[in-house]
PDB file of C-alpha atoms in Angstrom:
ATOM      1  CA  MET Q 238      25.564  53.112  44.862  1.00 37.00           C
ATOM      2  CA  MET Q 239      29.233  50.836  45.337  1.00 48.00           C
ATOM      3  CA  SER Q 240      31.674  50.144  42.290  1.00 52.00           C
ATOM      4  CA  ASN Q 241      31.902  46.077  41.620  1.00 64.00           C
ATOM      5  CA  GLN Q 242      36.061  47.078  40.341  1.00 89.00           C
ATOM      6  CA  VAL Q 243      37.909  46.088  42.910  1.00 94.00           C
ATOM      7  CA  ARG Q 244      41.597  47.714  43.172  1.00 94.00           C
ATOM      8  CA  PHE Q 245      44.827  45.492  44.654  1.00 96.00           C
ATOM      9  CA  MET Q 246      47.799  47.352  45.535  1.00 94.00           C
ATOM     10  CA  PHE Q 247      50.950  45.083  46.828  1.00 95.00           C
ATOM     11  CA  LEU Q 248      52.622  46.245  50.049  1.00 94.00           C
ATOM     12  CA  ARG Q 249      56.595  46.604  49.218  1.00 92.00           C
ATOM     13  CA  ASN Q 250      59.596  46.460  52.247  1.00 90.00           C
ATOM     14  CA  LYS Q 251      62.247  48.623  52.419  1.00 92.00           C
ATOM     15  CA  ASN Q 252      64.103  46.842  49.552  1.00 92.00           C
ATOM     16  CA  ASN Q 253      61.095  46.532  47.819  1.00 91.00           C
ATOM     17  CA  GLN Q 254      59.852  43.602  47.657  1.00 91.00           C
ATOM     18  CA  PRO Q 255      56.075  42.302  47.624  1.00 92.00           C
ATOM     19  CA  VAL Q 256      55.794  41.384  51.259  1.00 92.00           C
ATOM     20  CA  GLY Q 257      50.978  41.582  51.135  1.00 93.00           C
ATOM     21  CA  CYS Q 258      48.533  42.925  49.230  1.00 96.00           C
ATOM     22  CA  LEU Q 259      45.375  45.142  49.977  1.00 96.00           C
ATOM     23  CA  ALA Q 260      42.272  44.599  48.127  1.00 97.00           C
ATOM     24  CA  ILE Q 261      40.300  48.312  47.556  1.00 96.00           C
ATOM     25  CA  LYS Q 262      36.942  48.903  47.052  1.00 95.00           C
ATOM     26  CA  PHE Q 263      35.028  52.515  47.248  1.00 92.00           C
ATOM     27  CA  ASP Q 264      31.569  53.744  47.436  1.00 90.00           C
ATOM     28  CA  LYS Q 265      31.728  57.277  46.027  1.00 87.00           C
ATOM     29  CA  SER Q 266      27.905  58.112  47.089  1.00 86.00           C
ATOM     30  CA  LYS Q 267      29.540  57.352  50.497  1.00 89.00           C
ATOM     31  CA  LYS Q 268      32.550  58.450  50.374  1.00 89.00           C
ATOM     32  CA  ARG Q 269      33.784  55.401  52.008  1.00 92.00           C
ATOM     33  CA  ALA Q 270      36.813  52.922  50.807  1.00 93.00           C
ATOM     34  CA  TYR Q 271      36.879  49.718  52.161  1.00 96.00           C
ATOM     35  CA  TYR Q 272      40.027  47.492  52.710  1.00 96.00           C
ATOM     36  CA  GLN Q 273      41.562  44.537  53.176  1.00 96.00           C
ATOM     37  CA  VAL Q 274      44.971  43.214  53.153  1.00 96.00           C
ATOM     38  CA  SER Q 275      46.818  40.069  53.181  1.00 95.00           C
ATOM     39  CA  VAL Q 276      50.588  39.817  54.949  1.00 94.00           C
ATOM     40  CA  LEU Q 277      53.507  37.268  53.549  1.00 85.00           C
ATOM     41  CA  ASN Q 278      54.382  34.494  56.324  1.00 86.00           C
ATOM     42  CA  PRO Q 279      57.957  35.691  56.482  1.00 83.00           C
ATOM     43  CA  HIS Q 280      59.161  31.792  55.948  1.00 86.00           C
ATOM     44  CA  ASP Q 281      56.906  31.817  52.845  1.00 86.00           C
ATOM     45  CA  ARG Q 282      57.797  32.328  49.268  1.00 88.00           C
ATOM     46  CA  PHE Q 283      55.379  35.592  48.542  1.00 89.00           C
ATOM     47  CA  ASN Q 284      52.355  34.694  45.130  1.00 92.00           C
ATOM     48  CA  ARG Q 285      50.806  38.041  44.322  1.00 93.00           C
ATOM     49  CA  SER Q 286      47.590  35.780  42.889  1.00 94.00           C
ATOM     50  CA  VAL Q 287      47.269  34.726  46.768  1.00 94.00           C
ATOM     51  CA  GLY Q 288      47.857  37.634  48.299  1.00 94.00           C
ATOM     52  CA  ARG Q 289      44.840  38.714  45.915  1.00 96.00           C
ATOM     53  CA  GLU Q 290      42.519  36.087  47.173  1.00 96.00           C
ATOM     54  CA  LEU Q 291      43.278  36.282  50.308  1.00 95.00           C
ATOM     55  CA  ALA Q 292      42.559  39.631  50.649  1.00 96.00           C
ATOM     56  CA  LEU Q 293      39.469  39.552  48.966  1.00 97.00           C
ATOM     57  CA  GLY Q 294      37.943  36.829  50.397  1.00 96.00           C
ATOM     58  CA  ARG Q 295      38.621  39.193  53.655  1.00 96.00           C
ATOM     59  CA  LEU Q 296      37.130  41.714  52.468  1.00 97.00           C
ATOM     60  CA  HIS Q 297      34.469  40.161  51.526  1.00 96.00           C
ATOM     61  CA  SER Q 298      33.634  39.032  54.978  1.00 96.00           C
ATOM     62  CA  LYS Q 299      35.250  41.364  57.067  1.00 95.00           C
ATOM     63  CA  PRO Q 300      36.219  45.015  55.248  1.00 95.00           C
ATOM     64  CA  PHE Q 301      38.209  48.164  57.252  1.00 94.00           C
ATOM     65  CA  VAL Q 302      36.449  50.945  56.648  1.00 95.00           C
ATOM     66  CA  VAL Q 303      37.452  55.168  56.136  1.00 93.00           C
ATOM     67  CA  VAL Q 304      35.911  57.781  55.089  1.00 90.00           C
ATOM     68  CA  VAL Q 305      37.546  59.642  52.171  1.00 87.00           C
ATOM     69  CA  GLY Q 306      37.452  63.284  51.899  1.00 76.00           C
ATOM     70  CA  THR Q 307      36.133  65.178  48.574  1.00 74.00           C
ATOM     71  CA  GLN Q 308      39.260  63.661  46.339  1.00 68.00           C
ATOM     72  CA  PHE Q 309      38.464  60.252  44.195  1.00 73.00           C
ATOM     73  CA  ASN Q 310      41.292  59.880  42.200  1.00 83.00           C
ATOM     74  CA  MET Q 311      42.816  56.164  42.723  1.00 84.00           C
ATOM     75  CA  HIS Q 312      46.003  58.032  44.104  1.00 84.00           C
ATOM     76  CA  GLU Q 313      44.222  59.870  46.898  1.00 87.00           C
ATOM     77  CA  ILE Q 314      41.768  57.445  48.047  1.00 90.00           C
ATOM     78  CA  SER Q 315      45.268  54.888  48.191  1.00 89.00           C
ATOM     79  CA  LYS Q 316      46.802  57.405  50.387  1.00 90.00           C
ATOM     80  CA  ALA Q 317      43.764  57.769  53.023  1.00 91.00           C
ATOM     81  CA  VAL Q 318      43.844  53.711  53.585  1.00 92.00           C
ATOM     82  CA  LEU Q 319      47.778  53.364  53.617  1.00 91.00           C
ATOM     83  CA  ALA Q 320      47.563  56.196  56.772  1.00 91.00           C
ATOM     84  CA  ASP Q 321      44.674  53.743  58.240  1.00 93.00           C
ATOM     85  CA  ILE Q 322      46.772  51.323  57.644  1.00 92.00           C
ATOM     86  CA  GLU Q 323      49.628  52.989  60.033  1.00 88.00           C
ATOM     87  CA  LEU Q 324      46.915  54.034  62.478  1.00 88.00           C
ATOM     88  CA  THR Q 325      45.522  50.769  63.136  1.00 79.00           C
ATOM     89  CA  LYS Q 326      47.436  48.681  65.460  1.00 71.00           C
ATOM     90  CA  SER Q 327      45.383  45.060  65.183  1.00 81.00           C
ATOM     91  CA  LEU Q 328      47.521  44.628  61.342  1.00 88.00           C
ATOM     92  CA  PRO Q 329      50.031  43.063  60.972  1.00 88.00           C
ATOM     93  CA  ALA Q 330      53.688  45.031  61.595  1.00 88.00           C
ATOM     94  CA  ARG Q 331      54.638  44.083  58.120  1.00 88.00           C
ATOM     95  CA  ALA Q 332      51.145  45.569  56.554  1.00 90.00           C
ATOM     96  CA  VAL Q 333      51.954  49.217  58.885  1.00 90.00           C
ATOM     97  CA  LYS Q 334      55.780  49.283  58.106  1.00 91.00           C
ATOM     98  CA  ALA Q 335      54.532  48.873  54.409  1.00 91.00           C
ATOM     99  CA  ALA Q 336      52.504  51.156  54.706  1.00 90.00           C
ATOM    100  CA  SER Q 337      54.394  53.743  56.675  1.00 89.00           C
ATOM    101  CA  LEU Q 338      57.593  53.216  53.602  1.00 90.00           C
ATOM    102  CA  TRP Q 339      54.861  53.980  50.774  1.00 89.00           C
ATOM    103  CA  LEU Q 340      53.200  57.603  53.153  1.00 89.00           C
ATOM    104  CA  ASN Q 341      57.267  58.384  53.407  1.00 87.00           C
ATOM    105  CA  ASP Q 342      58.054  58.097  49.745  1.00 83.00           C
ATOM    106  CA  CYS Q 343      54.145  59.302  48.264  1.00 71.00           C
ATOM    107  CA  CYS Q 344      55.466  62.848  50.878  1.00 62.00           C
ATOM    108  CA  THR Q 345      58.555  63.668  49.841  1.00 58.00           C
ATOM    109  CA  THR Q 346      58.204  62.388  46.317  1.00 47.00           C
ATOM    110  CA  PHE Q 347      55.566  65.132  46.087  1.00 45.00           C
TER     111      PHE Q 347
END
């Protein structure tokens, strides 16, 4: 059964400024996370509600899927999704860079 709850995470650049939004929905029975991304155009000012709305719309219409291991806490799910973003070449470079930054901070902090 897929949870109806969508979690949002803001992608940030090296200056900790938001550059995008990530919408994640987790299906515990299938051990899969469904996600989608919206990324800021460099000429625009970031708007959280617009970023959430775009990511959510994309999540419903064409989600990316990543298999999550046995860890079901949000940190591990986020880590799996961001690792998938880092490997996905079809996503905007800003999303890939933000995912890499998060993963580097995450892995060096613990």
